[in-house]
Amino acid sequence: MALLSTHDLTAHYGDFQALFGVDIDLNDGETIAIIGANGAGKTTLMRSIAGVLINGRDTVSFNGDAIGNATADAIMAMGVAMVPEGRRLFPSLSVEENLLIGTYGRKNGGHWNLDTVYDLFPILKERRNNPGTALSGGQQQMVAIGRALMSNPRVLLCDEISLGLAPVVIRDIYKAVPKIKEAGASLIVVEQDIGQAMQVADRVYCMMEGRVTLSGTPATLSRDAIHDAYFGAAA
Amino acid sequence: QGARIKLGYVSPQSGPLAAFAEADNFILSNFASSAVAENFEVIVKDSQSNPNRAADVAQELIIDDEVDMLLVASTPETTNPVATTAESEGVPVISTVAPWQPWFIGQQGNPGNPDSWEPFDYAYHFFWGLEDVISVFTAMWAQLDTNKSVGGLFPNDGDGNAWGDPNVGFPPVLDAQGYTLTDPGRYQNLTDDFSAQINAFKQGDVEIVTGVPIPPDFTTFWNQAKQQGFTPKAASIGKAILFPQAVEALGDSGHNLSSEVWWSPSHPFSSSINGLTAGQVADAYTSETGKQWTQPIGFVHALFELAVDVMGRVDDSSDGDAVAEAIAASNLNTVVGPIAFDGAGLPPFAAPNICKTPLVGGQWRLNEGGGYDLVIVDNSDQPSIPTGGTMEAIS
Amino acid sequence: MSDHTTPYAVHTGTKASKIAGVLALILIVVLVALPAFASRSLIQDMFFILTMLVLAQFWNLLAGYGGLVSIGQQAFVGIGAYAMFGVVILAGLDPIPAILLGGVVAVLLAIPTAFFAFRLQGAYFAIGTWVIAEVVRLMTSQWQAVGGGTGTSLPRSATRELMFAEAIESLFGVRSAAARDILSYWLAVILAVATIGGIYWLLRTKRGLALAAVRDNIEAAKSVGVDAGRMKWVVFLVAAFGTGIAGALIYLQKARISPDAAFSVTDWTAYVIFIVVIGGIGTIEGPIVGVLVFFILQSLLADYGTWYLMLLGIIGIIIMLFAPKGLWGLISARTGIELFPVRRRLTGGALDIQKSKTKQSEEAPNG
Amino acid sequence: MVTPASMLALQNVSKSFGALKVTDDVTFDVPEGQALGIIGPNGAGKSTLFNLITGNLPADTGSIHFEGRDVTKVPAMQRCISGVGRSFQIPQPFTHLTVYENLVVAATFGRQSTESDVMRQCAVILERTELIGKANQTSGSLSLLDRKRLELARAMATHPKLLLLDEIAGGLTEGECHALVETIKAIHAEGVTIVWIEHVLHALTSVVERLLVLDFGRVIGIGDPDAIMESKEVKEIYLGIDV
Amino acid sequence: MIWIDTIIQGVLLGGLYALFAAGLSLVFGIMRLVNLAHGDLIVMGAYLILLLVTMTGLSPFVAAAIAIPFMFALGYGLQKYMLNRVLGEDILPPLLVTFGLSVVLQNALLEGFSADSQRLPTGTLSTASVEVAGINLGVLPLLTFGSAILVIVALNWLFYRTELGRAFRATSDDATTASLMGIKPANIFAKATGIAMIIVTIAALYLGMRSNFDPNIGPARLIYAFEAVIIGGLGSLWGTLLGGIIIGVAQTVGAAINPEWQILAGHIAFLVVLLIRPRGLFPRAVD
Ligand SMILES: Nc1ncnc2c1ncn2[C@@H]1O[C@H](COP(=O)(O)OP(=O)(O)OP(=O)(O)O)[C@@H](O)[C@H]1O
Ligand SMILES: Nc1ncnc2c1ncn2[C@@H]1O[C@H](COP(=O)(O)OP(=O)(O)OP(=O)(O)O)[C@@H](O)[C@H]1O
Ligand SMILES: [Mg+2]
Ligand SMILES: [Mg+2]
């Protein structure tokens, strides 16, 4: 049985419907990637899973429990952590405080703590007393990831963690993925950069206009199929 | 005899001035159980201590309830809007518990220009005036050995502006009697700091403090004065220390504060309705409510005495002009003394509408077992009212 | 773009609004004629309702349409009233023209106020306006010529010889006090009709659209050429003018003024906010519903003093918690009624073709 | 140098948010009547550049000329009135207004005319952007696709001389995309200068005559679209394709 | 000498205003909540202390300590069940709800305790003074000022040195992202209001010992508290203290020129500061 899955998930912003019956599965130990154009609903999907958007009870299940109607803090306490789109560091907190706040709702003494996170991203140790927002984009992204790791999650949701980063920085960040998996987390990675997504993911879902239009393993998906699913048609 | 005579009564039963109306229920129920009451219907309205609301309820009483006469009590904030409304509606009104200057001058369009002042056709008022309180205060001070240097604490409100007025208030009289007055200026009510006044008083070598602050301001002032080492020999204060609770709020430092006394159980007057003496009225209040007597009791009582008397002298109570004439012709001995609108002791412009009642001076004395008593210490203007002691300096 | 369709046209009215329009005209006639058959107390109640309605409409214009949550509108009520008293007492002007002057002085006060307050945002703006109103109140209480902190009354000579009052006295055969009430009432009717009419007109012009656009999204509004800053100024000054006039009128009827009363944040801003919010903010109907509810509560309960005020507070809290769009919001959500529609509906042209298409497809199964 | 014929010219424009420099010494110009495409990775500063051109954000340094006039300090609404129209990447409709009313605001204020004058033009723009059927819906209820159409329509309603389009083709089907391209071509053919940010490259390249690549707020290439697309940097940095 | 005295008295007065303002600052800083009932809550706290004092005969200080848990619980409940429901972008709903609360509180107190003015018994404390370099300083004002500083120091410690403080700041920055960290914003806000009510109780203690109070005096002090918070800068606690001092000194200096100017001077100082720095003296980097 899947560790985490969604069933017929829908989402609305006011009058506007952003998701139309999305089904995805994440198996234990697996990394899946969600790709799709701007506004396809990837972030909305992440927010629905994380409990920022509340849905029907049975739309999301985690570890056998129906958690669709649980609030974000409860879901986080169960072990689903999110690296939100756009980093979203707390400007009033220093780098170290930003990391520490990650343990607020879940303290379980797993692999990840301040030391191991600093080992993963050594630059953060140097900048630990800076305000989080004084870092470069890539460093900020490292803090956001470290913050989510501090709770030693079972599932880590990463929303466009390479957004706005230089390729070399992206490479650094993605280098951390194997270590994260090693420590026992399964990952859902949202990416616009298809190449990047294909590299890390065991399976890929492609979304368009609030629906999953394609899914499969990277090896079985042709560039053309992705392109179709991505933009609606071939160029 | 047909319909009952309708009286409208407005007072501040809630809000910051509510202490003034505390005895209202006692007096109204006494009145209702008296023999004359069956001719009257009294409609009571609460001004909520808000001048806007006071004017509104006066309008309601006149227009909706069609009262024959309005009665109103307690501070210019209540009496003035009601009297102004009644006057412009042509309904007679009797008012009390506000010194006559703020009542009369405060209702004039331009208080600064005496030539523009006009008398009223329907509004009548009985109480004492600033000249009386000045006379009482100076007489009390004269009992002490002081340097005749006075500090004034006058807020920027109806009472404060009248007391501090350079023409009709304290300054000219004090000047004439050889006192020097240090008046730092009008302050706003609910001020949190009186260092400026205290410093000015210290500089002026002030030994006597007077004024009409509201209770919280006086507490603030008095504590700060003590903290900052300013200790006058006498403090004669209007309004703030009128009520025993206000003095009790000062803890022990209220001892020997002095104030004007408009009515007390020892006033040698009695009610024209039931013949009870001032002392008996006060006792009845204490036994009925368990509370210490307060000064407005007598005046609210007298308000109804006068209403009964006036209505007894008119044929048609709904004829406003006739009622007004009857008020003007009053000559009645009430529980606060004789009331007649004969202009005694008043300047000509105020003579038609105002009657003055007697005023003496008193001092709050700390009891052995806690609580304070108001002791009359000066009766030089009203020898008929007995004193209970002599003026003592604040230690 | 086909030529066998009607040309494009824009409609704003709805069926309900047309009926409402006719009813409103009848209502205005009834209001004007009211003094001929109503009691004085009804006239006074109506005066209260109408003037509070005017204040509420202007506050609603500010906060509901302009996004300017001011808790300092009492400054304009007070300054309008004091300006009127000032010129009547000191310059001997007749109170009726002095009312207009109250509005003008309020605008003069609004200019520096806006200059300052527009630098502030949100809660800062709200508190800033409150402090400015306090400053104006304190300054006014230093103005000894009109009684300082004590306050003053309109000279009886001025109220007695009020413009038009004599004509009304003989017309209705009433006493002068009643004639004055009728006169103030008529002025209140004129002011209320002009206010509602004027605001409705404003909302139906392109400026009304621009206001709504600024409220929805200020950056996008700027990007399509809307001068958001100027809209704020216009709304603020118009509201100050109307509020100042209402203040002068209210105190003409009261004939007595004091700084604490005229600049009362509770009476002239807090209750007004209650009215707007209870009725429904951001609609013209809301303040009308709100003022009626407020009046009914007040006349039923005001004699219960503290309990009345407590109840008023509780009602305000409950409405805010459970019906944030107010009573009118509830009504119009249920019924879809809009008495003052501002929505433009485009008809004709390609829309006609579409309509006939959908009609056909709707009819087809039946046929 | 500012050539007289240039519609838009930026000179050494920079903008930072705190420590983050998102526009770094950008200089380029767009001749009148040209269509320029802008590409670059997410967060490269493309939308920020638009905000600087329209005046929604003030530039820290540098100058911006529109039709030869220095507009660096001119407020956004004034720039719109003088002919700069824009769409927003994240659609920003006036949600409480109807689609038609959205256009009326833009048309009456953007070109300073009266409502009756613009009614027909607004209707025509709605027809061209396939929104006419939804003219009387509130724009808050529109789907993303229609919101993007509304962005274009509203920008057109201001009657711009310079039209700035920010990712309006994302998520369109082939047919829709084709229709959009035709519309933009038609606008372009009417002589409107266009600057278009787009990730859907085939759509972009079928319209624009010149392409600008932005990375880390810096212009790393500008010129003929085919040449730019073939360059190694663009393939690596932007497309994420290993060459 | 008089000028030095005037300024020192103003500083001490500023301590009182800062104490009134500290709770407001906390709540305003964390959730942008404009609490119009703050003044009335202080008055309510004073009545609670008075009630305890008259019932048990304890000293006001002990009574205040007993009142603190009650006030915390009240604040917690108030926020959790009422105010949380109206928090959001729009400042109007909380403005109205707290205004409604203010009206209800004032009148409930009036009904329960009458309009009589009351005072907490202080014995000789209220008039005691110490002389420092020729200037008489009241012991009570010194205590008030000292307590204000203690409160600010304690709040700063809570804010910057504890996990709860981190959660406060994080939630204040971005409640949605905070919930992704396992923080329940609703409970955090309730705790913040609870803590604010502890400070309210301390303010009530000094208000009640300094002068008379009655159910209606809340709003008059509220405006000074707001001024102190705003000119200090949103969320800056030391700024609030400085803001209180600025208002206090402006008032005493204004009064020394002419008592007519006392309160006006405080307001004008507020306006001048905002004219120069529209976001206050120590604004936060982000709002
Ligand atoms: N708070 C919101 N209110 C209204 N609409 C929203 C909101 N957030 C997102 N949307 C809309 O929902 C749709 C899906 O958005 P979402 O952010 O999930 O897309 P995405 O796939 O993550 O896109 P991107 O690649 O740009 O991050 C978009 O049309 C967007 O405009
Ligand atoms: N108002 C702002 N405050 C702080 N940072 C901002 C602001 N606006 C944008 N940024 C940052 O500036 C950078 C550039 O943003 P911009 O929106 O211009 O990127 P873009 O090139 O349009 O990206 P995309 O292709 O994703 O739209 C990003 O890192 C963004 O987070
Ligand atoms: Mg996204
Ligand atoms: Mg962008």
mmCIF file with all atom_site columns, C-alpha atoms in Angstrom, chain B residues 207-259:
data_model
loop_
_atom_site.group_PDB
_atom_site.id
_atom_site.type_symbol
_atom_site.label_atom_id
_atom_site.label_alt_id
_atom_site.label_comp_id
_atom_site.label_asym_id
_atom_site.label_entity_id
_atom_site.label_seq_id
_atom_site.pdbx_PDB_ins_code
_atom_site.Cartn_x
_atom_site.Cartn_y
_atom_site.Cartn_z
_atom_site.occupancy
_atom_site.B_iso_or_equiv
_atom_site.pdbx_formal_charge
_atom_site.auth_seq_id
_atom_site.auth_comp_id
_atom_site.auth_asym_id
_atom_site.auth_atom_id
_atom_site.pdbx_PDB_model_num
ATOM 1  C CA . GLU B 1 207 ? -0.125  77.432 51.087 1.00 0.00 ? 207 GLU B CA 1
ATOM 2  C CA . ILE B 1 208 ? -3.723  77.079 50.001 1.00 0.00 ? 208 ILE B CA 1
ATOM 3  C CA . VAL B 1 209 ? -5.041  75.013 47.111 1.00 0.00 ? 209 VAL B CA 1
ATOM 4  C CA . THR B 1 210 ? -8.470  75.406 45.616 1.00 0.00 ? 210 THR B CA 1
ATOM 5  C CA . GLY B 1 211 ? -10.253 74.272 42.486 1.00 0.00 ? 211 GLY B CA 1
ATOM 6  C CA . VAL B 1 212 ? -12.928 72.064 40.950 1.00 0.00 ? 212 VAL B CA 1
ATOM 7  C CA . PRO B 1 213 ? -11.133 69.004 39.586 1.00 0.00 ? 213 PRO B CA 1
ATOM 8  C CA . ILE B 1 214 ? -12.928 65.751 38.899 1.00 0.00 ? 214 ILE B CA 1
ATOM 9  C CA . PRO B 1 215 ? -12.215 63.015 41.474 1.00 0.00 ? 215 PRO B CA 1
ATOM 10 C CA . PRO B 1 216 ? -9.536  60.992 39.613 1.00 0.00 ? 216 PRO B CA 1
ATOM 11 C CA . ASP B 1 217 ? -7.619  64.145 38.761 1.00 0.00 ? 217 ASP B CA 1
ATOM 12 C CA . PHE B 1 218 ? -7.648  65.334 42.335 1.00 0.00 ? 218 PHE B CA 1
ATOM 13 C CA . THR B 1 219 ? -6.356  61.973 43.534 1.00 0.00 ? 219 THR B CA 1
ATOM 14 C CA . THR B 1 220 ? -3.553  62.131 41.015 1.00 0.00 ? 220 THR B CA 1
ATOM 15 C CA . PHE B 1 221 ? -2.754  65.697 41.992 1.00 0.00 ? 221 PHE B CA 1
ATOM 16 C CA . TRP B 1 222 ? -2.877  65.107 45.711 1.00 0.00 ? 222 TRP B CA 1
ATOM 17 C CA . ASN B 1 223 ? -0.641  62.027 45.573 1.00 0.00 ? 223 ASN B CA 1
ATOM 18 C CA . GLN B 1 224 ? 1.850   63.713 43.307 1.00 0.00 ? 224 GLN B CA 1
ATOM 19 C CA . ALA B 1 225 ? 1.890   66.774 45.524 1.00 0.00 ? 225 ALA B CA 1
ATOM 20 C CA . LYS B 1 226 ? 2.807   64.638 48.501 1.00 0.00 ? 226 LYS B CA 1
ATOM 21 C CA . GLN B 1 227 ? 5.377   62.687 46.489 1.00 0.00 ? 227 GLN B CA 1
ATOM 22 C CA . GLN B 1 228 ? 6.981   65.859 45.311 1.00 0.00 ? 228 GLN B CA 1
ATOM 23 C CA . GLY B 1 229 ? 7.062   67.435 48.719 1.00 0.00 ? 229 GLY B CA 1
ATOM 24 C CA . PHE B 1 230 ? 4.336   70.015 48.233 1.00 0.00 ? 230 PHE B CA 1
ATOM 25 C CA . THR B 1 231 ? 2.218   70.262 51.413 1.00 0.00 ? 231 THR B CA 1
ATOM 26 C CA . PRO B 1 232 ? -0.276  73.116 51.541 1.00 0.00 ? 232 PRO B CA 1
ATOM 27 C CA . LYS B 1 233 ? -1.949  74.093 54.791 1.00 0.00 ? 233 LYS B CA 1
ATOM 28 C CA . ALA B 1 234 ? -5.406  74.045 53.300 1.00 0.00 ? 234 ALA B CA 1
ATOM 29 C CA . ALA B 1 235 ? -7.036  72.462 50.294 1.00 0.00 ? 235 ALA B CA 1
ATOM 30 C CA . SER B 1 236 ? -10.558 73.607 49.604 1.00 0.00 ? 236 SER B CA 1
ATOM 31 C CA . ILE B 1 237 ? -11.847 71.668 46.692 1.00 0.00 ? 237 ILE B CA 1
ATOM 32 C CA . GLY B 1 238 ? -15.201 71.610 44.947 1.00 0.00 ? 238 GLY B CA 1
ATOM 33 C CA . LYS B 1 239 ? -16.728 68.617 43.169 1.00 0.00 ? 239 LYS B CA 1
ATOM 34 C CA . ALA B 1 240 ? -13.869 66.100 43.600 1.00 0.00 ? 240 ALA B CA 1
ATOM 35 C CA . ILE B 1 241 ? -14.404 65.476 47.287 1.00 0.00 ? 241 ILE B CA 1
ATOM 36 C CA . LEU B 1 242 ? -18.122 65.939 47.390 1.00 0.00 ? 242 LEU B CA 1
ATOM 37 C CA . PHE B 1 243 ? -18.841 62.285 48.024 1.00 0.00 ? 243 PHE B CA 1
ATOM 38 C CA . PRO B 1 244 ? -17.504 60.197 50.910 1.00 0.00 ? 244 PRO B CA 1
ATOM 39 C CA . GLN B 1 245 ? -16.358 57.414 48.544 1.00 0.00 ? 245 GLN B CA 1
ATOM 40 C CA . ALA B 1 246 ? -14.161 59.875 46.692 1.00 0.00 ? 246 ALA B CA 1
ATOM 41 C CA . VAL B 1 247 ? -12.477 60.946 49.899 1.00 0.00 ? 247 VAL B CA 1
ATOM 42 C CA . GLU B 1 248 ? -12.105 57.366 51.028 1.00 0.00 ? 248 GLU B CA 1
ATOM 43 C CA . ALA B 1 249 ? -10.314 56.663 47.783 1.00 0.00 ? 249 ALA B CA 1
ATOM 44 C CA . LEU B 1 250 ? -7.566  58.978 49.005 1.00 0.00 ? 250 LEU B CA 1
ATOM 45 C CA . GLY B 1 251 ? -6.770  56.638 51.868 1.00 0.00 ? 251 GLY B CA 1
ATOM 46 C CA . ASP B 1 252 ? -5.633  58.508 54.941 1.00 0.00 ? 252 ASP B CA 1
ATOM 47 C CA . SER B 1 253 ? -4.523  61.560 53.040 1.00 0.00 ? 253 SER B CA 1
ATOM 48 C CA . GLY B 1 254 ? -8.051  62.927 52.768 1.00 0.00 ? 254 GLY B CA 1
ATOM 49 C CA . HIS B 1 255 ? -7.978  64.131 56.356 1.00 0.00 ? 255 HIS B CA 1
ATOM 50 C CA . ASN B 1 256 ? -8.857  67.809 56.748 1.00 0.00 ? 256 ASN B CA 1
ATOM 51 C CA . LEU B 1 257 ? -9.523  68.442 53.094 1.00 0.00 ? 257 LEU B CA 1
ATOM 52 C CA . SER B 1 258 ? -12.176 71.097 52.956 1.00 0.00 ? 258 SER B CA 1
ATOM 53 C CA . SER B 1 259 ? -15.118 71.668 50.701 1.00 0.00 ? 259 SER B CA 1
#
